[in-house]
mmCIF file of N, CA and C in Angstrom:
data_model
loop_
_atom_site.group_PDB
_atom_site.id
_atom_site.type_symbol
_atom_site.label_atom_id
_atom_site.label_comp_id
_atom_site.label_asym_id
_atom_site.label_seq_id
_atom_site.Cartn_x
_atom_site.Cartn_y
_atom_site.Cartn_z
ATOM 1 N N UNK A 300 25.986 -9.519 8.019
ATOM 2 C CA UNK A 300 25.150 -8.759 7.119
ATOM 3 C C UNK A 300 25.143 -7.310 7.582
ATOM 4 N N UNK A 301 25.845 -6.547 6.633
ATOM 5 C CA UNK A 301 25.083 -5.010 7.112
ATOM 6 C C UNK A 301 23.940 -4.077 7.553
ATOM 7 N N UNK A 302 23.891 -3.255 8.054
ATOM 8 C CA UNK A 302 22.684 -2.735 8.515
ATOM 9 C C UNK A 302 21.967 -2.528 7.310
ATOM 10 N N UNK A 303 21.710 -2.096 6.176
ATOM 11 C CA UNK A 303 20.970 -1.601 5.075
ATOM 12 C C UNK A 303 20.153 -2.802 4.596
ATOM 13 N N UNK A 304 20.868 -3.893 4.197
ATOM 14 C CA UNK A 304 20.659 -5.148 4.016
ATOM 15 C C UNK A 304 19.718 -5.714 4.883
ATOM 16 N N UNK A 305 19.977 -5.764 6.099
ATOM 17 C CA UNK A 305 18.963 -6.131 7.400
ATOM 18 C C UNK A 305 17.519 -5.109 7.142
ATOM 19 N N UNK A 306 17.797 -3.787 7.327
ATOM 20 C CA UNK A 306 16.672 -3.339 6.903
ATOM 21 C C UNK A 306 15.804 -3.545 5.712
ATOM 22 N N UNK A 307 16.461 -3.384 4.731
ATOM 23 C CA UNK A 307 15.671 -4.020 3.272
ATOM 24 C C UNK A 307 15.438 -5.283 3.275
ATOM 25 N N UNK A 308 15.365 -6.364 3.657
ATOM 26 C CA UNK A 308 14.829 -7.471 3.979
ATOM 27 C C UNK A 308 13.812 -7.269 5.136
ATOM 28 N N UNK A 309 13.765 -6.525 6.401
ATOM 29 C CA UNK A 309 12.621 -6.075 7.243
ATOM 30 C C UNK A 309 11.083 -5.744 6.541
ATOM 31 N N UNK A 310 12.072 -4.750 5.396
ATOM 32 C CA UNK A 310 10.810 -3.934 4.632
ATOM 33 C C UNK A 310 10.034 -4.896 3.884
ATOM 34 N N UNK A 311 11.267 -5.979 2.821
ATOM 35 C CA UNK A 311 10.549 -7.139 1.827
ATOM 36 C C UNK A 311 9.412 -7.886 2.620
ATOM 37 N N UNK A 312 10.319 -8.271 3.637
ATOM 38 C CA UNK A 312 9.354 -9.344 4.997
ATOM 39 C C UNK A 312 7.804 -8.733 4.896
ATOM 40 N N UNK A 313 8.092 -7.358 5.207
ATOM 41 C CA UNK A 313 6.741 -6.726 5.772
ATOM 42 C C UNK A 313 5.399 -6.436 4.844
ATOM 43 N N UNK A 314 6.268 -6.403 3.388
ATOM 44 C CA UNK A 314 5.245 -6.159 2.296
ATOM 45 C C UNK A 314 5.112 -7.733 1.819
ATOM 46 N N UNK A 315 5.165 -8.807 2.158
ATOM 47 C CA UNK A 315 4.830 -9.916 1.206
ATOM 48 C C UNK A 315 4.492 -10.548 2.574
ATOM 49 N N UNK A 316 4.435 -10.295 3.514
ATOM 50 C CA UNK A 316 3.669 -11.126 4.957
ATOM 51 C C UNK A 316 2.844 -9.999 6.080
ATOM 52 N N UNK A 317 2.845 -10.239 7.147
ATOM 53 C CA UNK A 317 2.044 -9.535 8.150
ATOM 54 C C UNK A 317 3.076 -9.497 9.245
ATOM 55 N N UNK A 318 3.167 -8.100 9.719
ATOM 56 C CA UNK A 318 3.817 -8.232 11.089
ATOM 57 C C UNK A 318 2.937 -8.955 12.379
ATOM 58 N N UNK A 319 3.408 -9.057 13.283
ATOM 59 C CA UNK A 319 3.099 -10.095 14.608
ATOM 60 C C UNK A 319 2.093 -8.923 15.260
ATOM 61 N N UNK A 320 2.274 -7.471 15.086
ATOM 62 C CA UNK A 320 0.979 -7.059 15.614
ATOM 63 C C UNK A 320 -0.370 -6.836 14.496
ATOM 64 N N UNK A 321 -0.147 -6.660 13.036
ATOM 65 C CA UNK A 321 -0.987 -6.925 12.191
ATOM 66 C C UNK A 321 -1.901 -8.242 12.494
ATOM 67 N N UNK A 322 -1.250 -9.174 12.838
ATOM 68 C CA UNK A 322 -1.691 -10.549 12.753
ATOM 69 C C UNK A 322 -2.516 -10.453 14.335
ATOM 70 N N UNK A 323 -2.101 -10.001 15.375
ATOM 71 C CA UNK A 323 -2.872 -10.273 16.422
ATOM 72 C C UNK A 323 -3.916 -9.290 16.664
ATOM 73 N N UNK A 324 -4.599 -8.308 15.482
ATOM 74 C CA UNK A 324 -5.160 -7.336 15.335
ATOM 75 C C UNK A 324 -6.174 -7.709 14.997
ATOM 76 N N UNK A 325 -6.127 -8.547 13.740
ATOM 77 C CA UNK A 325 -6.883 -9.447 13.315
ATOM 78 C C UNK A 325 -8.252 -10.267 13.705
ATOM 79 N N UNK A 326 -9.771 -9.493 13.049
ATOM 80 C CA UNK A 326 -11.174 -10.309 13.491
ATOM 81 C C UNK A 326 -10.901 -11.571 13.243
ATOM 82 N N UNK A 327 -12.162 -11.951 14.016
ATOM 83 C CA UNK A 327 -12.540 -13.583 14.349
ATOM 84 C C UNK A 327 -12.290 -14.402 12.820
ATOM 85 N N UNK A 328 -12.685 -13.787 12.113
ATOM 86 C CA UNK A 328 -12.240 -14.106 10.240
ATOM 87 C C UNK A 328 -11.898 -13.343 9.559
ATOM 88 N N UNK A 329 -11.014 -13.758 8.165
ATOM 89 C CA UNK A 329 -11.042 -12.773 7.853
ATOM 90 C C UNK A 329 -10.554 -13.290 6.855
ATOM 91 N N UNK A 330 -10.551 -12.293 5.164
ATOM 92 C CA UNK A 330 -10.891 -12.945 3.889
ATOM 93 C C UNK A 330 -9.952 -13.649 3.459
ATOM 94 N N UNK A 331 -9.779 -14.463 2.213
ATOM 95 C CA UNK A 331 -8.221 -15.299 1.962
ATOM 96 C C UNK A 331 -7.377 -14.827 1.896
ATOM 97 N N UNK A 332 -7.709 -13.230 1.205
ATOM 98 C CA UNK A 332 -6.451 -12.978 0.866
ATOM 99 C C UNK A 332 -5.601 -12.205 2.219
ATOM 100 N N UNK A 333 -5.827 -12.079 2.816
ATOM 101 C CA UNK A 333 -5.789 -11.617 4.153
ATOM 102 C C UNK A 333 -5.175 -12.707 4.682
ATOM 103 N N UNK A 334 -5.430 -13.869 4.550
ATOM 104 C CA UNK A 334 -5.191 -15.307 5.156
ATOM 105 C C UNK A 334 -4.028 -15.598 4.149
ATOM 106 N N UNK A 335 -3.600 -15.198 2.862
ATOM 107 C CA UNK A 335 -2.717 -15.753 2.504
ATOM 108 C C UNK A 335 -1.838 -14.788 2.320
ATOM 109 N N UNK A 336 -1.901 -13.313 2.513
ATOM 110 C CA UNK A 336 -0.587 -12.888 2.901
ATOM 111 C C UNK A 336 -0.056 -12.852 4.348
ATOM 112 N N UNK A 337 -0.603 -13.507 5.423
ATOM 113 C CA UNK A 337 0.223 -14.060 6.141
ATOM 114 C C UNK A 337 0.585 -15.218 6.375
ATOM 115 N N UNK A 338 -0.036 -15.842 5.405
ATOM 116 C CA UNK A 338 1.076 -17.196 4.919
ATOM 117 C C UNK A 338 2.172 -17.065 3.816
ATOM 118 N N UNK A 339 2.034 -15.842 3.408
ATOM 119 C CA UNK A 339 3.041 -15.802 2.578
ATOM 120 C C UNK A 339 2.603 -16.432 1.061
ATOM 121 N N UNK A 340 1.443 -16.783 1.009
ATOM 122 C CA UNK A 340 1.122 -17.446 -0.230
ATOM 123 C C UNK A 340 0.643 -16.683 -1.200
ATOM 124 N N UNK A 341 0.835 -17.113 -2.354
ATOM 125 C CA UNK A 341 0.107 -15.911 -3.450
ATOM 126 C C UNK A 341 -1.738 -16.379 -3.430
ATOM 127 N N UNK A 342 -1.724 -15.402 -4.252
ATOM 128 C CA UNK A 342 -3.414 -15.297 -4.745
ATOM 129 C C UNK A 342 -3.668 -17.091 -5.505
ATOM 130 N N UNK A 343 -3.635 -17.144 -6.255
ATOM 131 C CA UNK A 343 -3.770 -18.481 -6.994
ATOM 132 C C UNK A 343 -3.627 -19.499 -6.063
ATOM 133 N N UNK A 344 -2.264 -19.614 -5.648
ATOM 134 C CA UNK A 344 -2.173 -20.979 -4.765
ATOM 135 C C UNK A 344 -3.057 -21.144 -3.560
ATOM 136 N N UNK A 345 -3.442 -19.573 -2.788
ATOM 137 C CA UNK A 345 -4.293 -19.872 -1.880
ATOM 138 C C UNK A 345 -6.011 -20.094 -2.427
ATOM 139 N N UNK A 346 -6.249 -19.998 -3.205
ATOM 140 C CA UNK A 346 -7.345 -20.149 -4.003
ATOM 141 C C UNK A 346 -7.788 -21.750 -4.078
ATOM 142 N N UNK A 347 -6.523 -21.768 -5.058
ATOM 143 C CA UNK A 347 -6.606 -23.584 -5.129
ATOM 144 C C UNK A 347 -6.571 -24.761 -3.989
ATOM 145 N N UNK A 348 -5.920 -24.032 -3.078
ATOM 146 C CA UNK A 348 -5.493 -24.787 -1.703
ATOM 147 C C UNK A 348 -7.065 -24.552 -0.789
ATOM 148 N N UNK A 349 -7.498 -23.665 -0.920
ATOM 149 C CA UNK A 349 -9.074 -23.781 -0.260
ATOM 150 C C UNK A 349 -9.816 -24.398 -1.159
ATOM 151 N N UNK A 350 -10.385 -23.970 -2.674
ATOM 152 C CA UNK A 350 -11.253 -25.070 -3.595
ATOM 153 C C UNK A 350 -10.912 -26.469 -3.369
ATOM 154 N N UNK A 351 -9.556 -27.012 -2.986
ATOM 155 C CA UNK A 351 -9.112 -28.356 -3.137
ATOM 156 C C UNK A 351 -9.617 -28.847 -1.117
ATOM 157 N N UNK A 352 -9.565 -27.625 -0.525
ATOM 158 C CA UNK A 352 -9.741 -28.352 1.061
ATOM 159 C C UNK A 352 -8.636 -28.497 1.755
ATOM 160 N N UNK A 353 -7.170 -28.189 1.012
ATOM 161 C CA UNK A 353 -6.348 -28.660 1.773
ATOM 162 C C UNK A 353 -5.574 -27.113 1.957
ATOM 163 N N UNK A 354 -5.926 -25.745 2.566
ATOM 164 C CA UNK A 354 -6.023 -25.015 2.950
ATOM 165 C C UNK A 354 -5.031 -25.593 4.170
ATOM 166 N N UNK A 355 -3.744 -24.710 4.857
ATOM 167 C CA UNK A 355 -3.115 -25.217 6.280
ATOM 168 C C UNK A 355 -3.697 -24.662 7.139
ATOM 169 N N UNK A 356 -5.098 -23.848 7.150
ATOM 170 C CA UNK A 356 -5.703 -23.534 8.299
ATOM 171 C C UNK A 356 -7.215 -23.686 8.044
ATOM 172 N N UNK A 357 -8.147 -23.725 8.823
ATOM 173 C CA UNK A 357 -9.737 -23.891 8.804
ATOM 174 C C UNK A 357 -9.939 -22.579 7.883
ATOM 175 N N UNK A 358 -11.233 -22.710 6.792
ATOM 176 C CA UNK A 358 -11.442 -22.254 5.892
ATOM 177 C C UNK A 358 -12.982 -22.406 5.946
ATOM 178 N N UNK A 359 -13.713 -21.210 5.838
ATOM 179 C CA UNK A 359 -15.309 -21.349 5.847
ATOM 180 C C UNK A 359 -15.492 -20.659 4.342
ATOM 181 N N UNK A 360 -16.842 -21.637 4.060
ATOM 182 C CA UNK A 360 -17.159 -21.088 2.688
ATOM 183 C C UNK A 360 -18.469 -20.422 2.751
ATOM 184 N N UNK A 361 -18.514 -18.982 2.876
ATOM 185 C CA UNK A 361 -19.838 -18.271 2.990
ATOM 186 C C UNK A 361 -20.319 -18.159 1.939
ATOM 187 N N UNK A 362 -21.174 -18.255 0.810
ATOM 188 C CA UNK A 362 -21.712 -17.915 -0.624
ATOM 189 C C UNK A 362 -20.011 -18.578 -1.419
ATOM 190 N N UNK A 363 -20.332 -17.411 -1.807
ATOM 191 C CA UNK A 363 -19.078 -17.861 -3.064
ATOM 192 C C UNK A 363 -17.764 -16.863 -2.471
ATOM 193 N N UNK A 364 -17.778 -16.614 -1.273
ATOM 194 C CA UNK A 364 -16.129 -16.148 -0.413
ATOM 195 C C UNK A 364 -15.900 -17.337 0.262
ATOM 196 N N UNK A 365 -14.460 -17.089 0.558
ATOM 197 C CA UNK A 365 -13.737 -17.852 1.486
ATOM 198 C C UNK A 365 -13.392 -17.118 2.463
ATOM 199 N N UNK A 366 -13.389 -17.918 3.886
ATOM 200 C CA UNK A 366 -12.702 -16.513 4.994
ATOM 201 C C UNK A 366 -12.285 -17.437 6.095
ATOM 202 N N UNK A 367 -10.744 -16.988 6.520
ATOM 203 C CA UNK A 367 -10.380 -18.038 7.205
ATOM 204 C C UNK A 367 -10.238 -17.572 8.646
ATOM 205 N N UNK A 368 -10.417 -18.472 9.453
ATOM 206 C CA UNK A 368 -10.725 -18.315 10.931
ATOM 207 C C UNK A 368 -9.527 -17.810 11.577
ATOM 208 N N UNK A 369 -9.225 -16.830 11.955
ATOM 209 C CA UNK A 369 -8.281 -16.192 13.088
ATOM 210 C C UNK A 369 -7.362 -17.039 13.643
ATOM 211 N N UNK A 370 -8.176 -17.758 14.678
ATOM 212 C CA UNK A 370 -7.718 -18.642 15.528
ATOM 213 C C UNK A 370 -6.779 -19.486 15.059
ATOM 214 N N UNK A 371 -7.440 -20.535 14.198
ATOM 215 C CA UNK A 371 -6.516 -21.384 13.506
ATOM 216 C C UNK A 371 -5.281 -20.598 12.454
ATOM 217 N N UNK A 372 -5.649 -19.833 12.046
ATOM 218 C CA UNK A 372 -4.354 -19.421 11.293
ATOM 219 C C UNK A 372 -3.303 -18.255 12.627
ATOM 220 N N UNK A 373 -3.574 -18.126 13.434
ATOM 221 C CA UNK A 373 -2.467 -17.522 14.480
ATOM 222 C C UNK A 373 -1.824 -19.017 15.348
ATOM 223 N N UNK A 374 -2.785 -19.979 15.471
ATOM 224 C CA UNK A 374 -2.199 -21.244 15.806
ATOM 225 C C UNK A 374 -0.935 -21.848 15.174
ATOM 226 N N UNK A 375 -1.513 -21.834 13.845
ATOM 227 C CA UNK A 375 -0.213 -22.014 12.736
ATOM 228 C C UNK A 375 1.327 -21.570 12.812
ATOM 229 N N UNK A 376 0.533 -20.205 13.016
ATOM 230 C CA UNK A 376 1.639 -19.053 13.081
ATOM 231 C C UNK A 376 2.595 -19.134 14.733
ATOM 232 N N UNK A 377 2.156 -20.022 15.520
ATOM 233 C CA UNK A 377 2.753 -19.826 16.151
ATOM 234 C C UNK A 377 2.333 -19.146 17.296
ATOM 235 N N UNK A 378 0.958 -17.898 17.218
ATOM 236 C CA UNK A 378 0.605 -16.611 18.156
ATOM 237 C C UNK A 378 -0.418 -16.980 18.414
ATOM 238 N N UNK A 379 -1.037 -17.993 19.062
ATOM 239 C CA UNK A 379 -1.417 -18.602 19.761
ATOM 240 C C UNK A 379 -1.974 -17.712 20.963
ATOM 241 N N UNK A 380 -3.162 -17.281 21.458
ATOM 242 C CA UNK A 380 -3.122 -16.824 22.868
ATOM 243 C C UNK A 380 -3.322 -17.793 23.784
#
């Protein structure tokens, strides 16, 4: 793969997910959507995937937000401290 190519996929990566220091920057919670662009998930599906419970990381329901726990979603991810 060429260099240009490599870079423009860096950039795609970076706008539709979180880099590895974004993610370890990251408070104790923090809102879905926050939680689902570093899963890579859209708005809707992460919506439905918390209303339904089956969310791939711990999910607290404060009033009528969702906000998902740090911990468990860097676990996921792999970044673990």
């Amino acid at each position: 793969m060429d260099g240009a190519r490599v870079r423009e996929q860096e950039v795609v990566g970076r706008a539709r997910g979180m880099s590895r220091e974004e993610l370890l920057e990251l408070p104790a919670a923090v809102d879905l959507e926050t939680g689902n662009r570093a899963l890579g998930l859209g708005r809707s599906k992460g919506y439905q995937l918390a209303k339904r419970g089956q969310y791939p990381c711990k999910v607290l329901r404060l009033g009528n937000a969702y906000r998902v726990v740090t911990a468990d979603l860097l676990a996921l991810l792999g970044l673990a401290a």
